[in-house]
């Protein structure tokens, strides 16, 4: 099939339909209704996505985007605290009641993503679902020509500006030759399980440190519980923890998390996913910007993944609006903001990990106490295990 000589044109093409991409689209249309904005979403609606907590402050961002009411109607569980067995076997609570940004919220991530995409459509963003980015060339006039694939068929679109919201792969930035700088080897092995009895009072996220990593568990709407083991890729594979039976045995050895899982069904599958901290070597350039995990990704211990995605989606949209209007400096300002936030995150991450001293000589904790940097990527595909 030949690609069109005169492909359809959009002022902005957004590659990725997660929270960062949807937020960017909504913000662009909010400030300039005349913009032709296309959002390209590669994944069909999945049963669930890892990353199910809105940190304090996310509600305010969603209210600013005009879609909090729709998110709340879709089903959320309010959480007034987190619990942690960190530095001690005894759990301690971190309550949000004194936070100026409010409480946290647990949600169905797939439904949440779709709610944000629907809000973007309502704002006037065109959405192509099940469409994958394949490649890009830039013409002499600076305009991008993007090659996409939808339903197995290639197609092309032209755009003046591009938002890379393609997640950790940063596929657009990678096509331009940009690369991430990694800070660790972290992966998660996750399952979502049905609770036999839903306890309405137990809405806290629980974090439990162990010898070579840590567990977190979190309730989500529908009477389900997310269980995730976090460790480094080499440790996970060396211990065989990507296999369901080994993962289950490891779960039973974590007292607080195992006690919580007693009320849940045994998962029939587990999923391995990359959770590595990284920052792209540059997060914006002439006529493009990276947002969300395409720009930088943070340790799930921060609980800030969705919050960061929404915030960078908005900030990336502001940078593009400056460029569209011919205002200089927006792109450079955006790069400074992302760089400064990532540096602060690295410092906070270092301090939190050093609070756990019980296993400081084991590989996982030793690496974090010395803030080991990893520049070369460790190959790890997202996979399902049984």
mmCIF file of N, CA, C and O in Angstrom, residues 291-350:
data_model
loop_
_atom_site.group_PDB
_atom_site.id
_atom_site.type_symbol
_atom_site.label_atom_id
_atom_site.label_comp_id
_atom_site.label_asym_id
_atom_site.label_seq_id
_atom_site.Cartn_x
_atom_site.Cartn_y
_atom_site.Cartn_z
ATOM 1 N N UNK A 291 6.938 14.338 27.081
ATOM 2 C CA UNK A 291 6.204 14.512 28.334
ATOM 3 C C UNK A 291 6.014 13.156 29.011
ATOM 4 O O UNK A 291 6.186 12.102 28.399
ATOM 5 N N UNK A 292 5.628 13.199 30.291
ATOM 6 C CA UNK A 292 5.386 11.957 31.024
ATOM 7 C C UNK A 292 6.634 11.112 31.118
ATOM 8 O O UNK A 292 7.759 11.622 31.235
ATOM 9 N N UNK A 293 6.465 9.783 31.054
ATOM 10 C CA UNK A 293 7.606 8.872 31.159
ATOM 11 C C UNK A 293 8.534 8.942 29.964
ATOM 12 O O UNK A 293 9.655 8.432 30.024
ATOM 13 N N UNK A 294 8.109 9.530 28.866
ATOM 14 C CA UNK A 294 9.027 9.727 27.746
ATOM 15 C C UNK A 294 10.114 10.719 28.121
ATOM 16 O O UNK A 294 11.252 10.610 27.672
ATOM 17 N N UNK A 295 9.788 11.695 28.966
ATOM 18 C CA UNK A 295 10.773 12.684 29.404
ATOM 19 C C UNK A 295 11.617 12.162 30.551
ATOM 20 O O UNK A 295 12.850 12.253 30.526
ATOM 21 N N UNK A 296 10.956 11.638 31.588
ATOM 22 C CA UNK A 296 11.661 11.046 32.717
ATOM 23 C C UNK A 296 10.725 10.088 33.420
ATOM 24 O O UNK A 296 9.502 10.257 33.387
ATOM 25 N N UNK A 297 11.289 9.084 34.040
ATOM 26 C CA UNK A 297 10.483 8.128 34.802
ATOM 27 C C UNK A 297 11.055 8.013 36.201
ATOM 28 O O UNK A 297 12.277 8.058 36.390
ATOM 29 N N UNK A 298 10.157 7.879 37.170
ATOM 30 C CA UNK A 298 10.533 7.859 38.577
ATOM 31 C C UNK A 298 10.185 6.523 39.208
ATOM 32 O O UNK A 298 9.268 5.826 38.781
ATOM 33 N N UNK A 299 10.924 6.179 40.243
ATOM 34 C CA UNK A 299 10.687 4.987 41.039
ATOM 35 C C UNK A 299 9.237 4.987 41.544
ATOM 36 O O UNK A 299 8.746 6.004 42.038
ATOM 37 N N UNK A 300 8.512 3.859 41.431
ATOM 38 C CA UNK A 300 7.138 3.810 41.951
ATOM 39 C C UNK A 300 7.037 4.136 43.436
ATOM 40 O O UNK A 300 5.951 4.466 43.920
ATOM 41 N N UNK A 301 8.152 4.062 44.163
ATOM 42 C CA UNK A 301 8.146 4.425 45.576
ATOM 43 C C UNK A 301 7.701 5.874 45.772
ATOM 44 O O UNK A 301 7.175 6.238 46.825
ATOM 45 N N UNK A 302 7.869 6.701 44.749
ATOM 46 C CA UNK A 302 7.459 8.103 44.828
ATOM 47 C C UNK A 302 5.944 8.267 44.776
ATOM 48 O O UNK A 302 5.424 9.313 45.186
ATOM 49 N N UNK A 303 5.234 7.265 44.253
ATOM 50 C CA UNK A 303 3.774 7.323 44.063
ATOM 51 C C UNK A 303 3.352 8.521 43.225
ATOM 52 O O UNK A 303 2.212 8.978 43.318
ATOM 53 N N UNK A 304 4.261 9.044 42.417
ATOM 54 C CA UNK A 304 3.990 10.292 41.699
ATOM 55 C C UNK A 304 3.877 10.115 40.193
ATOM 56 O O UNK A 304 3.868 11.102 39.458
ATOM 57 N N UNK A 305 3.763 8.870 39.716
ATOM 58 C CA UNK A 305 3.776 8.647 38.268
ATOM 59 C C UNK A 305 2.673 9.380 37.523
ATOM 60 O O UNK A 305 2.928 10.087 36.538
ATOM 61 N N UNK A 306 1.419 9.226 37.969
ATOM 62 C CA UNK A 306 0.306 9.877 37.274
ATOM 63 C C UNK A 306 0.362 11.385 37.483
ATOM 64 O O UNK A 306 0.126 12.165 36.554
ATOM 65 N N UNK A 307 0.675 11.803 38.697
ATOM 66 C CA UNK A 307 0.789 13.234 38.984
ATOM 67 C C UNK A 307 1.820 13.882 38.080
ATOM 68 O O UNK A 307 1.583 14.947 37.482
ATOM 69 N N UNK A 308 2.977 13.247 37.937
ATOM 70 C CA UNK A 308 4.034 13.786 37.078
ATOM 71 C C UNK A 308 3.598 13.797 35.620
ATOM 72 O O UNK A 308 3.888 14.744 34.872
ATOM 73 N N UNK A 309 2.889 12.753 35.196
ATOM 74 C CA UNK A 309 2.426 12.683 33.815
ATOM 75 C C UNK A 309 1.478 13.838 33.496
ATOM 76 O O UNK A 309 1.611 14.510 32.465
ATOM 77 N N UNK A 310 0.514 14.083 34.386
ATOM 78 C CA UNK A 310 -0.430 15.176 34.169
ATOM 79 C C UNK A 310 0.286 16.525 34.143
ATOM 80 O O UNK A 310 0.026 17.377 33.284
ATOM 81 N N UNK A 311 1.201 16.699 35.095
ATOM 82 C CA UNK A 311 1.903 17.985 35.206
ATOM 83 C C UNK A 311 2.787 18.244 33.986
ATOM 84 O O UNK A 311 2.756 19.339 33.411
ATOM 85 N N UNK A 312 3.567 17.259 33.563
ATOM 86 C CA UNK A 312 4.451 17.479 32.414
ATOM 87 C C UNK A 312 3.661 17.591 31.124
ATOM 88 O O UNK A 312 4.083 18.287 30.194
ATOM 89 N N UNK A 313 2.502 16.903 31.045
ATOM 90 C CA UNK A 313 1.647 17.085 29.873
ATOM 91 C C UNK A 313 1.207 18.533 29.732
ATOM 92 O O UNK A 313 1.235 19.115 28.635
ATOM 93 N N UNK A 314 0.793 19.141 30.857
ATOM 94 C CA UNK A 314 0.389 20.549 30.844
ATOM 95 C C UNK A 314 1.577 21.458 30.514
ATOM 96 O O UNK A 314 1.474 22.364 29.673
ATOM 97 N N UNK A 315 2.717 21.233 31.175
ATOM 98 C CA UNK A 315 3.883 22.079 30.946
ATOM 99 C C UNK A 315 4.409 21.949 29.518
ATOM 100 O O UNK A 315 4.826 22.942 28.904
ATOM 101 N N UNK A 316 4.394 20.713 28.987
ATOM 102 C CA UNK A 316 4.825 20.517 27.611
ATOM 103 C C UNK A 316 3.914 21.243 26.627
ATOM 104 O O UNK A 316 4.386 21.805 25.625
ATOM 105 N N UNK A 317 2.608 21.252 26.918
ATOM 106 C CA UNK A 317 1.669 21.990 26.071
ATOM 107 C C UNK A 317 1.973 23.484 26.091
ATOM 108 O O UNK A 317 1.936 24.154 25.049
ATOM 109 N N UNK A 318 2.304 24.018 27.281
ATOM 110 C CA UNK A 318 2.647 25.441 27.369
ATOM 111 C C UNK A 318 3.889 25.751 26.526
ATOM 112 O O UNK A 318 3.968 26.793 25.863
ATOM 113 N N UNK A 319 4.889 24.842 26.566
ATOM 114 C CA UNK A 319 6.109 25.063 25.781
ATOM 115 C C UNK A 319 5.792 25.096 24.289
ATOM 116 O O UNK A 319 6.318 25.934 23.544
ATOM 117 N N UNK A 320 4.908 24.186 23.845
ATOM 118 C CA UNK A 320 4.539 24.177 22.427
ATOM 119 C C UNK A 320 3.718 25.403 22.053
ATOM 120 O O UNK A 320 3.881 25.962 20.965
ATOM 121 N N UNK A 321 2.826 25.825 22.937
ATOM 122 C CA UNK A 321 2.027 27.019 22.655
ATOM 123 C C UNK A 321 2.920 28.237 22.459
ATOM 124 O O UNK A 321 2.676 29.074 21.577
ATOM 125 N N UNK A 322 3.981 28.337 23.261
ATOM 126 C CA UNK A 322 4.943 29.422 23.068
ATOM 127 C C UNK A 322 5.560 29.336 21.678
ATOM 128 O O UNK A 322 5.687 30.347 20.971
ATOM 129 N N UNK A 323 5.966 28.122 21.289
ATOM 130 C CA UNK A 323 6.599 27.951 19.980
ATOM 131 C C UNK A 323 5.616 28.276 18.852
ATOM 132 O O UNK A 323 5.985 28.918 17.855
ATOM 133 N N UNK A 324 4.387 27.838 18.996
ATOM 134 C CA UNK A 324 3.375 28.099 17.981
ATOM 135 C C UNK A 324 3.142 29.598 17.822
ATOM 136 O O UNK A 324 2.945 30.108 16.712
ATOM 137 N N UNK A 325 3.191 30.322 18.926
ATOM 138 C CA UNK A 325 2.958 31.777 18.901
ATOM 139 C C UNK A 325 4.218 32.575 18.583
ATOM 140 O O UNK A 325 4.182 33.803 18.514
ATOM 141 N N UNK A 326 5.337 31.869 18.408
ATOM 142 C CA UNK A 326 6.585 32.560 18.102
ATOM 143 C C UNK A 326 7.255 33.178 19.306
ATOM 144 O O UNK A 326 8.123 34.058 19.164
ATOM 145 N N UNK A 327 6.881 32.748 20.512
ATOM 146 C CA UNK A 327 7.486 33.247 21.739
ATOM 147 C C UNK A 327 8.724 32.404 22.058
ATOM 148 O O UNK A 327 8.632 31.180 22.189
ATOM 149 N N UNK A 328 9.860 33.020 22.187
ATOM 150 C CA UNK A 328 11.098 32.289 22.430
ATOM 151 C C UNK A 328 11.254 31.941 23.910
ATOM 152 O O UNK A 328 10.722 32.622 24.785
ATOM 153 N N UNK A 329 11.986 30.878 24.168
ATOM 154 C CA UNK A 329 12.364 30.519 25.526
ATOM 155 C C UNK A 329 11.531 29.458 26.188
ATOM 156 O O UNK A 329 11.917 28.925 27.233
ATOM 157 N N UNK A 330 10.363 29.121 25.626
ATOM 158 C CA UNK A 330 9.494 28.135 26.258
ATOM 159 C C UNK A 330 10.129 26.760 26.338
ATOM 160 O O UNK A 330 10.038 26.081 27.367
ATOM 161 N N UNK A 331 10.785 26.342 25.265
ATOM 162 C CA UNK A 331 11.406 25.022 25.235
ATOM 163 C C UNK A 331 12.551 24.927 26.234
ATOM 164 O O UNK A 331 12.677 23.939 26.963
ATOM 165 N N UNK A 332 13.383 25.954 26.288
ATOM 166 C CA UNK A 332 14.507 25.952 27.231
ATOM 167 C C UNK A 332 14.014 25.959 28.673
ATOM 168 O O UNK A 332 14.579 25.281 29.540
ATOM 169 N N UNK A 333 12.957 26.720 28.943
ATOM 170 C CA UNK A 333 12.393 26.751 30.293
ATOM 171 C C UNK A 333 11.872 25.380 30.686
ATOM 172 O O UNK A 333 12.078 24.918 31.822
ATOM 173 N N UNK A 334 11.209 24.705 29.752
ATOM 174 C CA UNK A 334 10.691 23.367 30.028
ATOM 175 C C UNK A 334 11.830 22.405 30.356
ATOM 176 O O UNK A 334 11.740 21.614 31.301
ATOM 177 N N UNK A 335 12.922 22.468 29.606
ATOM 178 C CA UNK A 335 14.069 21.596 29.881
ATOM 179 C C UNK A 335 14.624 21.856 31.274
ATOM 180 O O UNK A 335 14.992 20.917 31.990
ATOM 181 N N UNK A 336 14.706 23.111 31.676
ATOM 182 C CA UNK A 336 15.231 23.434 33.004
ATOM 183 C C UNK A 336 14.315 22.881 34.096
ATOM 184 O O UNK A 336 14.802 22.378 35.122
ATOM 185 N N UNK A 337 13.014 22.986 33.899
ATOM 186 C CA UNK A 337 12.065 22.493 34.899
ATOM 187 C C UNK A 337 12.206 20.984 35.063
ATOM 188 O O UNK A 337 12.301 20.475 36.192
ATOM 189 N N UNK A 338 12.221 20.245 33.958
ATOM 190 C CA UNK A 338 12.316 18.783 34.027
ATOM 191 C C UNK A 338 13.636 18.358 34.651
ATOM 192 O O UNK A 338 13.693 17.444 35.491
ATOM 193 N N UNK A 339 14.730 19.035 34.286
ATOM 194 C CA UNK A 339 16.043 18.703 34.842
ATOM 195 C C UNK A 339 16.073 18.946 36.347
ATOM 196 O O UNK A 339 16.577 18.110 37.115
ATOM 197 N N UNK A 340 15.539 20.073 36.784
ATOM 198 C CA UNK A 340 15.548 20.404 38.214
ATOM 199 C C UNK A 340 14.674 19.448 39.006
ATOM 200 O O UNK A 340 15.052 18.998 40.102
ATOM 201 N N UNK A 341 13.504 19.095 38.474
ATOM 202 C CA UNK A 341 12.616 18.171 39.176
ATOM 203 C C UNK A 341 13.232 16.781 39.273
ATOM 204 O O UNK A 341 13.101 16.101 40.302
ATOM 205 N N UNK A 342 13.907 16.349 38.209
ATOM 206 C CA UNK A 342 14.545 15.031 38.240
ATOM 207 C C UNK A 342 15.690 15.014 39.249
ATOM 208 O O UNK A 342 15.873 14.026 39.971
ATOM 209 N N UNK A 343 16.451 16.085 39.341
ATOM 210 C CA UNK A 343 17.534 16.157 40.326
ATOM 211 C C UNK A 343 16.981 16.106 41.744
ATOM 212 O O UNK A 343 17.537 15.417 42.610
ATOM 213 N N UNK A 344 15.881 16.837 42.006
ATOM 214 C CA UNK A 344 15.275 16.793 43.336
ATOM 215 C C UNK A 344 14.737 15.401 43.644
ATOM 216 O O UNK A 344 14.875 14.895 44.768
ATOM 217 N N UNK A 345 14.124 14.776 42.634
ATOM 218 C CA UNK A 345 13.626 13.415 42.821
ATOM 219 C C UNK A 345 14.763 12.459 43.173
ATOM 220 O O UNK A 345 14.635 11.635 44.091
ATOM 221 N N UNK A 346 15.902 12.548 42.490
ATOM 222 C CA UNK A 346 17.039 11.666 42.770
ATOM 223 C C UNK A 346 17.525 11.836 44.202
ATOM 224 O O UNK A 346 17.860 10.856 44.882
ATOM 225 N N UNK A 347 17.556 13.079 44.680
ATOM 226 C CA UNK A 347 17.985 13.329 46.054
ATOM 227 C C UNK A 347 16.985 12.747 47.052
ATOM 228 O O UNK A 347 17.374 12.092 48.031
ATOM 229 N N UNK A 348 15.687 12.973 46.808
ATOM 230 C CA UNK A 348 14.661 12.426 47.697
ATOM 231 C C UNK A 348 14.698 10.897 47.703
ATOM 232 O O UNK A 348 14.573 10.259 48.756
ATOM 233 N N UNK A 349 14.873 10.308 46.545
ATOM 234 C CA UNK A 349 14.938 8.843 46.420
ATOM 235 C C UNK A 349 16.108 8.285 47.219
ATOM 236 O O UNK A 349 15.979 7.276 47.924
ATOM 237 N N UNK A 350 17.255 8.941 47.111
ATOM 238 C CA UNK A 350 18.448 8.509 47.838
ATOM 239 C C UNK A 350 18.190 8.522 49.352
ATOM 240 O O UNK A 350 18.524 7.572 50.068
#
